Short mmCIF file of C-alpha atoms in Angstrom, two decimals:
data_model
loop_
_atom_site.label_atom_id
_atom_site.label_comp_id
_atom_site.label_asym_id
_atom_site.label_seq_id
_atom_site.Cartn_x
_atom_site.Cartn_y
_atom_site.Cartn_z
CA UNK R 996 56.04 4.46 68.47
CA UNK R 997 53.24 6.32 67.41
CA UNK R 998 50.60 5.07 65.21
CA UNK R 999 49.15 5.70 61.98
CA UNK R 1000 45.87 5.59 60.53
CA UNK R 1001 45.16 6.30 57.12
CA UNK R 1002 42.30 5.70 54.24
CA UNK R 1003 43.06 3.71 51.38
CA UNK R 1004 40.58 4.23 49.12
CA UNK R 1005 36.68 3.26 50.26
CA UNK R 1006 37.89 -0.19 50.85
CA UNK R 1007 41.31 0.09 53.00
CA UNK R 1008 42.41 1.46 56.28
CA UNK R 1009 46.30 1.43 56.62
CA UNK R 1010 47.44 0.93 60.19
CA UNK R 1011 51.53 1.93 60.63
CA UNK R 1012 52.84 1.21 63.66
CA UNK R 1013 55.98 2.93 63.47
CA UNK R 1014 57.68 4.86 60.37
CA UNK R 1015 60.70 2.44 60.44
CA UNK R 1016 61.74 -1.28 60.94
CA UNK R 1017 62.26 -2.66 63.98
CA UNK R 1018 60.88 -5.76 65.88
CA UNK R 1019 59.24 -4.25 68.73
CA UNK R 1020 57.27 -2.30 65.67
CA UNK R 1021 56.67 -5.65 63.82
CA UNK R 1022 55.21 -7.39 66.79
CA UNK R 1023 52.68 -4.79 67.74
CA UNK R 1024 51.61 -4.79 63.92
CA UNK R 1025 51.35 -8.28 64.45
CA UNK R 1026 49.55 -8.73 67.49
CA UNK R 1027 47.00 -5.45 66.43
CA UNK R 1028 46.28 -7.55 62.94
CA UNK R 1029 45.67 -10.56 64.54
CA UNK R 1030 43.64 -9.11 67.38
CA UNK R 1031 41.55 -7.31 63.75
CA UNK R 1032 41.89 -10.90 62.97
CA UNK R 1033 39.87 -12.50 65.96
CA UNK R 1034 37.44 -9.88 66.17
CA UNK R 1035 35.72 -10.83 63.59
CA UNK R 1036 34.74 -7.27 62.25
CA UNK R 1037 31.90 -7.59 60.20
CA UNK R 1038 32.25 -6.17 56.55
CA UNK R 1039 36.02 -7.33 57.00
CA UNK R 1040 37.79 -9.42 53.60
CA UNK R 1041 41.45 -9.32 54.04
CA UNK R 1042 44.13 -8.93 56.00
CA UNK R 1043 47.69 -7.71 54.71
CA UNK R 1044 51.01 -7.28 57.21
CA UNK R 1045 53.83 -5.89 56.69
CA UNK R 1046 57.35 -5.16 58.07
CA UNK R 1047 55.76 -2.52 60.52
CA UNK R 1048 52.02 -2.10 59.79
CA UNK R 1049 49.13 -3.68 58.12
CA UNK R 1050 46.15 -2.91 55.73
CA UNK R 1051 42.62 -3.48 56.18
CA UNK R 1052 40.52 -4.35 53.21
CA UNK R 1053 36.54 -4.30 54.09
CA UNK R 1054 33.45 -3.56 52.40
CA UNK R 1055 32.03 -0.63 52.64
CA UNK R 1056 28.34 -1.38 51.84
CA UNK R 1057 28.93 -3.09 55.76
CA UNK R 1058 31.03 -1.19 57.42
CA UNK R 1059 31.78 2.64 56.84
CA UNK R 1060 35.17 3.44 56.72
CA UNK R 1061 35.33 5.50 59.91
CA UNK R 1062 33.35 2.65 61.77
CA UNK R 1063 36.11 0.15 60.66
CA UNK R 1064 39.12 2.84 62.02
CA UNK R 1065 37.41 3.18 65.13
CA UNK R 1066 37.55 -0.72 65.83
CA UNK R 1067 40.34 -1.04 64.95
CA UNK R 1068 42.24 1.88 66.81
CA UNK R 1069 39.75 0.20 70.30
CA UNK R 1070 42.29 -2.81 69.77
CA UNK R 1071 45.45 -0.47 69.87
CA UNK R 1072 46.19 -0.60 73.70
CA UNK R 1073 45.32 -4.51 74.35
CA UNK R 1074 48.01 -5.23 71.19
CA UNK R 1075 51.41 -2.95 72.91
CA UNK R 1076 50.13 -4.84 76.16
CA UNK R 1077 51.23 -8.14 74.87
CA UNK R 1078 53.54 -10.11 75.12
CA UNK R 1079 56.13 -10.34 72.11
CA UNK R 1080 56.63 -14.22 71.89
CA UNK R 1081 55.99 -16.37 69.28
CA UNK R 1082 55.63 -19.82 68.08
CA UNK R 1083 57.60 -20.16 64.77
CA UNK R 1084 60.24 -22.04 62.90
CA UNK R 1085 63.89 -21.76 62.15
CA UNK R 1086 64.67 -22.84 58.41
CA UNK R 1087 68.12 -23.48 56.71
CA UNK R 1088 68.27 -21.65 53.45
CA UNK R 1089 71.21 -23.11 51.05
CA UNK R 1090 72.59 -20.15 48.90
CA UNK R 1091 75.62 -20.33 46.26
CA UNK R 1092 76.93 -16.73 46.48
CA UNK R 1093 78.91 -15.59 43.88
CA UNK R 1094 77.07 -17.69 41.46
CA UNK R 1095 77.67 -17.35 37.91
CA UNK R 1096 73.68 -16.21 37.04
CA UNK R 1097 73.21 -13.57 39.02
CA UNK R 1098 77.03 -12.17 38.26
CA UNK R 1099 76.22 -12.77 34.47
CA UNK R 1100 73.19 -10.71 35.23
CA UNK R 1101 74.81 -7.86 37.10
CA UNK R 1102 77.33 -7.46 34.42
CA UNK R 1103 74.72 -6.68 31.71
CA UNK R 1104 73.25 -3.57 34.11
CA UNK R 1105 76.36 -2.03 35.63
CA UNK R 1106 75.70 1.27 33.74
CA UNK R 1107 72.40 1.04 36.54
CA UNK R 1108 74.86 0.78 39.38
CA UNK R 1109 76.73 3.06 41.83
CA UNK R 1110 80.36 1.27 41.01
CA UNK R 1111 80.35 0.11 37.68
CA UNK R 1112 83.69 -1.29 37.69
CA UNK R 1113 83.03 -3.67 40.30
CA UNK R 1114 79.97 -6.27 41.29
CA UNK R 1115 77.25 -6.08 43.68
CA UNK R 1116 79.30 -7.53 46.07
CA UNK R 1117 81.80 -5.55 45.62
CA UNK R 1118 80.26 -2.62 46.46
CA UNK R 1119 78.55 -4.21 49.76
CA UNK R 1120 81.51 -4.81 51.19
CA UNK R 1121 83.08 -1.66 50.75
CA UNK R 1122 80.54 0.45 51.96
CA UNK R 1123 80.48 -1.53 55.23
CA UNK R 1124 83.92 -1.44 56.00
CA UNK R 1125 84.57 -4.97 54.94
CA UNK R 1126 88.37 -5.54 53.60
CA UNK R 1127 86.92 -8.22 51.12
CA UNK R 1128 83.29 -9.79 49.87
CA UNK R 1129 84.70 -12.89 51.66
CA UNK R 1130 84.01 -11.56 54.76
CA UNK R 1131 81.25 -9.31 53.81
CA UNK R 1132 80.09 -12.92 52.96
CA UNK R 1133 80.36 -13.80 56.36
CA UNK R 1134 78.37 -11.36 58.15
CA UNK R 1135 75.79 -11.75 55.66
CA UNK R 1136 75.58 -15.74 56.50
CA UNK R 1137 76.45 -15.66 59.86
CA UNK R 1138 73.45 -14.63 62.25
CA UNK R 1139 69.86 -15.54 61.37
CA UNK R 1140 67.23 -13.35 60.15
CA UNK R 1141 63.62 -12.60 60.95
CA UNK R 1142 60.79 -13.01 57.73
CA UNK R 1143 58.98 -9.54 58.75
CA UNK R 1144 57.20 -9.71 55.73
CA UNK R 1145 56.01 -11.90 52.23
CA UNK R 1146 54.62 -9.77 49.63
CA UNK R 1147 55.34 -7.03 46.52
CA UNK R 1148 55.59 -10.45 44.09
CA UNK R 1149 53.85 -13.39 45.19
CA UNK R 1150 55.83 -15.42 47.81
CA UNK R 1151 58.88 -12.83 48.31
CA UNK R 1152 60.00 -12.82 52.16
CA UNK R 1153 61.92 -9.89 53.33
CA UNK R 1154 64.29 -10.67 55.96
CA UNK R 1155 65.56 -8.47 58.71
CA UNK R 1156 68.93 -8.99 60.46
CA UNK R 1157 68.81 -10.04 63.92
CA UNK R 1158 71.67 -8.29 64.87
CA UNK R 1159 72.28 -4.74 67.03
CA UNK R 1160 70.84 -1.52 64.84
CA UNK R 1161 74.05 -0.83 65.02
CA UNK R 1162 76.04 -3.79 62.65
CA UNK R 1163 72.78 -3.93 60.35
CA UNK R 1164 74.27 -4.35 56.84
CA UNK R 1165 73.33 -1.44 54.87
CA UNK R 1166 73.32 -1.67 50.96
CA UNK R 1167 71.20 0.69 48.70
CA UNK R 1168 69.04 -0.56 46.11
CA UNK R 1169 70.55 0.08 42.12
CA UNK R 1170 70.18 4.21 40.59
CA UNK R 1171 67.76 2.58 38.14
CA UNK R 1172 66.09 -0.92 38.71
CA UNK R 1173 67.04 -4.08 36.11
CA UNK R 1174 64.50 -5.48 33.91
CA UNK R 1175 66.19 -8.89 34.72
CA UNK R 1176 66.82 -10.50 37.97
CA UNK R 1177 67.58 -14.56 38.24
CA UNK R 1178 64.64 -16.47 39.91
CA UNK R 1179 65.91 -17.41 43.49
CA UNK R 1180 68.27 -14.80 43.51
CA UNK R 1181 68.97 -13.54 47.14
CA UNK R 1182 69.08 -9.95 46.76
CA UNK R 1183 69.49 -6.85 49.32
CA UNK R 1184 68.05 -3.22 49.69
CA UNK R 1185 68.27 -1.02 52.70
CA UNK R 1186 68.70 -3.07 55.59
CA UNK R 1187 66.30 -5.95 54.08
CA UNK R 1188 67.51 -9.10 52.54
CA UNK R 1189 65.02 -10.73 50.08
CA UNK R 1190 64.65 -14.11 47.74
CA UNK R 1191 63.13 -12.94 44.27
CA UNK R 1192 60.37 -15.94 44.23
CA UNK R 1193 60.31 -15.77 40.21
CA UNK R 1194 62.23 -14.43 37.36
CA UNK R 1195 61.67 -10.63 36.30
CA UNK R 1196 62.48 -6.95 37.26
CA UNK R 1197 64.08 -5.36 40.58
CA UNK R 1198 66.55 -3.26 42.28
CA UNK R 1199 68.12 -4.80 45.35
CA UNK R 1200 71.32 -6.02 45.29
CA UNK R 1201 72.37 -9.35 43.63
CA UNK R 1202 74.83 -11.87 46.25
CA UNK R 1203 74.05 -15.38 45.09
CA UNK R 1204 70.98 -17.97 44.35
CA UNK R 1205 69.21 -20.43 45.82
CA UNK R 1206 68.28 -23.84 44.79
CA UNK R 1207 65.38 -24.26 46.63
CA UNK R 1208 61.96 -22.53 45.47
CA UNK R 1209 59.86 -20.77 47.66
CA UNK R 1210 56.97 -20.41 45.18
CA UNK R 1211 55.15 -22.80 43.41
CA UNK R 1212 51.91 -22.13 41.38
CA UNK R 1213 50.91 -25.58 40.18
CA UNK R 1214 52.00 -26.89 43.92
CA UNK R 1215 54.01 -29.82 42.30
CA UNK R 1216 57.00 -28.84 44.59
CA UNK R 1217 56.78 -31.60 47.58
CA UNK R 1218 57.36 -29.33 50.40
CA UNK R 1219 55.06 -26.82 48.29
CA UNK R 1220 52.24 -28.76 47.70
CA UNK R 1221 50.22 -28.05 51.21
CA UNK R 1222 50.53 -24.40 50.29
CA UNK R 1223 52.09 -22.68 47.16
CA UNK R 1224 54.21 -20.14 49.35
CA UNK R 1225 57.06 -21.19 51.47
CA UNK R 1226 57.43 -18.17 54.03
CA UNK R 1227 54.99 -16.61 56.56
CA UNK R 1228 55.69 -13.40 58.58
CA UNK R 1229 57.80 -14.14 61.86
CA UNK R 1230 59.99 -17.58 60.39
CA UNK R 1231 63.69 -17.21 60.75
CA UNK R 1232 66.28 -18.02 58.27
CA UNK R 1233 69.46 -19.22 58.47
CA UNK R 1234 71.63 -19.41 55.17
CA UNK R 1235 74.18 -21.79 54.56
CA UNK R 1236 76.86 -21.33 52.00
CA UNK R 1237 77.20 -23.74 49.48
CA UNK R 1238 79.17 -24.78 47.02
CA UNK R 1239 78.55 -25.38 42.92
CA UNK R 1240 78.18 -29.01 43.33
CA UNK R 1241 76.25 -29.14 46.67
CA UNK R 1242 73.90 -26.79 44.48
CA UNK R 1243 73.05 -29.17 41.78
CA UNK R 1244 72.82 -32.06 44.30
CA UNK R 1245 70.39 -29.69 45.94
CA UNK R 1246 68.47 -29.24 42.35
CA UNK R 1247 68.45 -32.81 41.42
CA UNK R 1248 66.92 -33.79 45.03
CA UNK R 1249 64.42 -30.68 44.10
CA UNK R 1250 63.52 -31.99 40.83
CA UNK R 1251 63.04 -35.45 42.26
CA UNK R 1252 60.69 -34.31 44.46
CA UNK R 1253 62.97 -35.70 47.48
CA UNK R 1254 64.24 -31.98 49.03
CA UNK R 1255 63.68 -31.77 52.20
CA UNK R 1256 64.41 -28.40 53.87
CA UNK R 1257 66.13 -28.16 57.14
CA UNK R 1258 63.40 -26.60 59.86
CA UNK R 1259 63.51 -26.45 63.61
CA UNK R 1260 60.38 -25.26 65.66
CA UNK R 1261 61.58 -22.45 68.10
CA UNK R 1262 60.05 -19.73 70.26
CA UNK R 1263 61.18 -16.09 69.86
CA UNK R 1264 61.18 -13.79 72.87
CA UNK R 1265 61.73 -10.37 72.16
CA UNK R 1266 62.67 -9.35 75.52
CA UNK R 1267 65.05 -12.09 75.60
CA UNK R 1268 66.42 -11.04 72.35
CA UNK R 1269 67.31 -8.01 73.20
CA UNK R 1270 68.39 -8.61 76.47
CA UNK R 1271 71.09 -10.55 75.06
CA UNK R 1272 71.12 -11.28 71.05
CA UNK R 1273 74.17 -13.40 70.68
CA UNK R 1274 72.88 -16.08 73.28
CA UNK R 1275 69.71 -16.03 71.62
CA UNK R 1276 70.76 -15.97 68.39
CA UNK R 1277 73.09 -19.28 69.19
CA UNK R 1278 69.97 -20.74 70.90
CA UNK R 1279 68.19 -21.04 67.88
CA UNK R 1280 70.67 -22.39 65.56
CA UNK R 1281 71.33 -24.91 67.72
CA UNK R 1282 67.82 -25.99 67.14
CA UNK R 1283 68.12 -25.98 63.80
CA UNK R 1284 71.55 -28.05 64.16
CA UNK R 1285 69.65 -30.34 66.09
CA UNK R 1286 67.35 -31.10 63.37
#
């Protein structure tokens, strides 16, 4: 990995870790913005991660922008040194794929699509070998994934397979993006998986909806109402197929303000992880069976 460091403006530094996903990348983002983070840089206002890097935003009338690089790129070498662990939570994430919003939805835009004559799901499983979406289906629902990231609309997590580089789903976004996309639709783009938090435009794939919100504004949600954003970098999902009436049970309970989603507190070990994926990966959802 070799870092980055770029201006953004007067009141930015942009620190990339690597130029493409991975977790060793997102941890050393991780530890170097949290290491920013403790430091307690004067001049310092915010502090935005990412999948693989993380932006700075300071002021300038206390801190020069080449002052704030240099402390940050002094921090460099402690955050690789490490260790990649963390403290974090495993969450079940109902989804009804194949609902009939988003395919209502994805029939109004096919002319935006690379197959036209088929659906979004369609097309995913083709293009990664899969003899039908059924099973497609399956290795979409199957292994867990890691939140690298919550951002571009307000509560949006991006999730990253935790599966060898090697059987990473692979879907490209649409040729032109849709002015309409379902709220708590569960999308897909490049190798990332994402829940659109609210109703409006995008690009990614469309494979089903959720019924539980991960966004809520006026905080009247009762898992929402400690903080108006569900996800945080470094939480694992799990989904769960579901059927059309487990959905509206799932609504109802929602609406009644009696929801209660299904989260196990884990530790993730990157070295363990890699060392061997499918133990680990069966580790943690037997924590979050256990709940």
């Amino acid at each position: 990995m070799k870092t980055r460091y770029t201006y953004g403006g007067d009141e930015h530094v942009y620190v990339e870790i690597d130029d493409e996903m991975s977790l060793d990348a997102f941890f050393t983002s991780l530890s170097l913005a949290d290491l920013v983070r403790a430091a307690n840089i004067p001049g310092v206002t915010e502090i935005c991660p990412a999948n693989a890097s993380f932006e700075v935003r300071f002021d300038p009338d206390i801190i020069a922008p080449a002052d704030m690089m240099m402390r940050i790129k002094e921090l460099e070498s402690a955050a690789h040194a490490q260790e990649k662990r963390l403290k974090t939570r495993i969450i079940e994430i109902p989804v009804y794929y194949q609902d009939p919003w988003t395919h209502e939805t994805l029939m109004r835009f096919r002319e935006r699509h690379q197959d036209p004559a088929g659906t979004d799901l369609d097309y995913a499983a083709k293009i990664n070998g899969f003899d039908s979406v059924e099973a497609f289906i399956e290795a979409h629902h199957s292994q867990p994934w890691f939140v690298s990231m919550v951002g571009f609309v307000s509560g949006l997590p991006f999730l990253y397979q935790l599966v060898d580089r090697d059987k990473q789903l692979q879907v490209p976004k649409y040729l032109r993006p849709r002015t309409d996309t379902p709220k708590l639709t569960v999308g897909y783009g490049g190798c990332f998986s994402c829940i659109y938090s609210v109703r409006g435009a995008g690009g990614y794939q469309m494979f089903g909806i959720t019924p539980m919100p991960i966004y809520d504004p006026e905080q009247k949600i009762s898992y929402l109402q400690d903080f108006m954003v569900f996800f945080k970098p470094g939480d694992i999902v799990k989904w769960k197929p579901v059927d059309r009436a487990e959905y509206d049970r799932i609504t109802a309970e929602v609406e009644a303000g009696t929801y209660v989603p299904k989260i196990a507190q884990v530790d993730f070990d990157l070295d363990a992880f890699n060392s061997d994926m499918v133990g680990f990966n069966a580790t943690l959802m037997e924590a979050l069976n256990d709940a």
